[in-house]
JSON list of C-alpha atoms and ligand atoms in Angstrom, two decimals:
[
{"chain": "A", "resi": 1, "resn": "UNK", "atom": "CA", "xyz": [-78.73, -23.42, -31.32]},
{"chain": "A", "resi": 2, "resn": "UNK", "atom": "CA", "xyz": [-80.66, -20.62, -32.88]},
{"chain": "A", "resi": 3, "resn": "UNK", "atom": "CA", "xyz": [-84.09, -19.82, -34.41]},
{"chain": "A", "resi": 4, "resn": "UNK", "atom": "CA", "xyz": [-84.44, -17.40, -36.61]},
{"chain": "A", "resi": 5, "resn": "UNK", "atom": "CA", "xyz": [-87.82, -16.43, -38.06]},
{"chain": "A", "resi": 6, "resn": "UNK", "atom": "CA", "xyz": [-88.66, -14.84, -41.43]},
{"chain": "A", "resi": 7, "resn": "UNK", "atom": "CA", "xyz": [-92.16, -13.90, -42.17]},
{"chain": "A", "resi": 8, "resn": "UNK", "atom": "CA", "xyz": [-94.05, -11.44, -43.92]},
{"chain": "A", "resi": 9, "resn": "UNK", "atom": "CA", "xyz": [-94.55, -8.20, -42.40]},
{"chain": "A", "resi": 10, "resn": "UNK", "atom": "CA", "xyz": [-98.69, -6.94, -42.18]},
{"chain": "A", "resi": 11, "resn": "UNK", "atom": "CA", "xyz": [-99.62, -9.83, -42.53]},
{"chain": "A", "resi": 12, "resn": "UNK", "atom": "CA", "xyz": [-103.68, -11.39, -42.74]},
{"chain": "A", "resi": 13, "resn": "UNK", "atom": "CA", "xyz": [-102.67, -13.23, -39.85]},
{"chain": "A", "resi": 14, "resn": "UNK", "atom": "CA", "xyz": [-100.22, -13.42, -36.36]},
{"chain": "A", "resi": 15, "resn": "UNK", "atom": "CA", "xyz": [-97.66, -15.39, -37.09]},
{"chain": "A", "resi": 16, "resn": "UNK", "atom": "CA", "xyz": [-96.31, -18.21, -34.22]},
{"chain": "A", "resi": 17, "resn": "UNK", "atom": "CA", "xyz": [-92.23, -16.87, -33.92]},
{"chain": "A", "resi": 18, "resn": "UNK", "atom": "CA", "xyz": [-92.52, -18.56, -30.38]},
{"chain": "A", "resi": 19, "resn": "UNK", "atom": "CA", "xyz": [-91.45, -21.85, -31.26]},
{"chain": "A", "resi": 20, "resn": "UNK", "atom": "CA", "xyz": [-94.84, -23.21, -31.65]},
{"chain": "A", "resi": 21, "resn": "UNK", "atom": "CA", "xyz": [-96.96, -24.43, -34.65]},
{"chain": "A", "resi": 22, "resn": "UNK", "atom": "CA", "xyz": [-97.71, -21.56, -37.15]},
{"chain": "A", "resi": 23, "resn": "UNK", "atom": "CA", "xyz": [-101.00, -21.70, -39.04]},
{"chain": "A", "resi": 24, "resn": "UNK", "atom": "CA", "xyz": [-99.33, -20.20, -42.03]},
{"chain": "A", "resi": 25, "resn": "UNK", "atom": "CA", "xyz": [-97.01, -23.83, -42.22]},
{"chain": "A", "resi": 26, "resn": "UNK", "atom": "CA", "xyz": [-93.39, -22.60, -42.58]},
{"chain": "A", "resi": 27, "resn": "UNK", "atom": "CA", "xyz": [-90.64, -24.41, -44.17]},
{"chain": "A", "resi": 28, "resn": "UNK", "atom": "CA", "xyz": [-87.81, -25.08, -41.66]},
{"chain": "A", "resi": 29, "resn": "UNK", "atom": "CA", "xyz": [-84.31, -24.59, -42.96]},
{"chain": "A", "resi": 30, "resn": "UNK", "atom": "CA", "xyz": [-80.84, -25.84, -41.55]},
{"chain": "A", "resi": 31, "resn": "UNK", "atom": "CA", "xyz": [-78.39, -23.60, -41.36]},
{"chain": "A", "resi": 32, "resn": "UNK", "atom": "CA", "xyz": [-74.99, -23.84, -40.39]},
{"chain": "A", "resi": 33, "resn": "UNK", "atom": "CA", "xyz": [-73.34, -20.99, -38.34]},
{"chain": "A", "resi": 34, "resn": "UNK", "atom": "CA", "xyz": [-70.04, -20.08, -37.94]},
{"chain": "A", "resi": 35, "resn": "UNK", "atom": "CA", "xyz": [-69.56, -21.84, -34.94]},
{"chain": "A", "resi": 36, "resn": "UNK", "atom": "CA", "xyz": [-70.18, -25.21, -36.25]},
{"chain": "A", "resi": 37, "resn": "UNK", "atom": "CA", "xyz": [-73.61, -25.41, -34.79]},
{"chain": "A", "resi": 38, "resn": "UNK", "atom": "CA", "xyz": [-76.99, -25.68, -36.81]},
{"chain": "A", "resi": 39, "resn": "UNK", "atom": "CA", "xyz": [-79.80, -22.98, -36.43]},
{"chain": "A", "resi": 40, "resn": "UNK", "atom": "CA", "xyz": [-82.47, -23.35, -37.89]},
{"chain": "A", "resi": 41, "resn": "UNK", "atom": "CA", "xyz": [-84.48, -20.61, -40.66]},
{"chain": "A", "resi": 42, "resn": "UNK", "atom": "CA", "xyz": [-88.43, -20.87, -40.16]},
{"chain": "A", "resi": 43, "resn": "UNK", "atom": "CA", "xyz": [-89.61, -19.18, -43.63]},
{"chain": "A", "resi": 44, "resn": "UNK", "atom": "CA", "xyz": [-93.20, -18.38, -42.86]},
{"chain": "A", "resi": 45, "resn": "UNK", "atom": "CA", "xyz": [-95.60, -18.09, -45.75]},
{"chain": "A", "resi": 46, "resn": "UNK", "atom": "CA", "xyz": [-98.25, -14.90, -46.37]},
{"chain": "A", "resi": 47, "resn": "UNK", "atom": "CA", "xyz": [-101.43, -15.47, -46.33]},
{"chain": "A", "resi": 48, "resn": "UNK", "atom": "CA", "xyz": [-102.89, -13.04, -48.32]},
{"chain": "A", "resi": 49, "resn": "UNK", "atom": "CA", "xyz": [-101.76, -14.69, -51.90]},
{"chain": "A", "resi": 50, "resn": "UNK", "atom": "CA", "xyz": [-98.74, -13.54, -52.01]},
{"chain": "A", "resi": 51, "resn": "UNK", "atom": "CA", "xyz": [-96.87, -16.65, -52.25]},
{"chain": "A", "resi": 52, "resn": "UNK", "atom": "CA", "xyz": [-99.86, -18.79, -53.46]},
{"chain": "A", "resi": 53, "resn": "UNK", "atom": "CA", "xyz": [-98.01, -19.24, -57.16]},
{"chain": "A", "resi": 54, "resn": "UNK", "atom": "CA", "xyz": [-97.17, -22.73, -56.46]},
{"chain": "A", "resi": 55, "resn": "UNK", "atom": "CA", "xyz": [-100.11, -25.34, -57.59]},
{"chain": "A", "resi": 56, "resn": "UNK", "atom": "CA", "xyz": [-98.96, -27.86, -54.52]},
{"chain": "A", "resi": 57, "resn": "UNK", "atom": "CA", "xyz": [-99.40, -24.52, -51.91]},
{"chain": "A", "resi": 58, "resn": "UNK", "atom": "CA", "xyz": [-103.28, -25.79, -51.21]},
{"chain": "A", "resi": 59, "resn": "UNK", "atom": "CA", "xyz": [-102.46, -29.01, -49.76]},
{"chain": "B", "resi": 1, "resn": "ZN", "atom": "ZN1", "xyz": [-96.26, -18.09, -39.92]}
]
């Protein structure tokens, strides 16, 4: 099984690509791989406003 992190480069803050809790709250994506197995896609969120279109991004 794989990780694989995406996250905004230059960032306000240092993003967690460790396997740990990130402040920033990613989303956490299956995705299949060739092999049959599941990695998983952490989307990590900027925190500069960026991304912070969507009303519900507060909570
Ligand atoms: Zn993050």
């Amino acid at each position: 099984m794989s990780t694989v992190h995406v996250h905004p480069v230059n960032d306000l803050i240092a993003h967690d690509t460790d396997g740990g809790d990130c402040p920033c709250g990613p989303r956490v994506e299956p995705v299949p791989s060739d092999d049959g197995s599941i990695g998983w896609l952490v989307v990590h969120h900027s925190l500069d406003g960026r991304e912070l279109t969507e009303p519900e991004a507060t909570r």
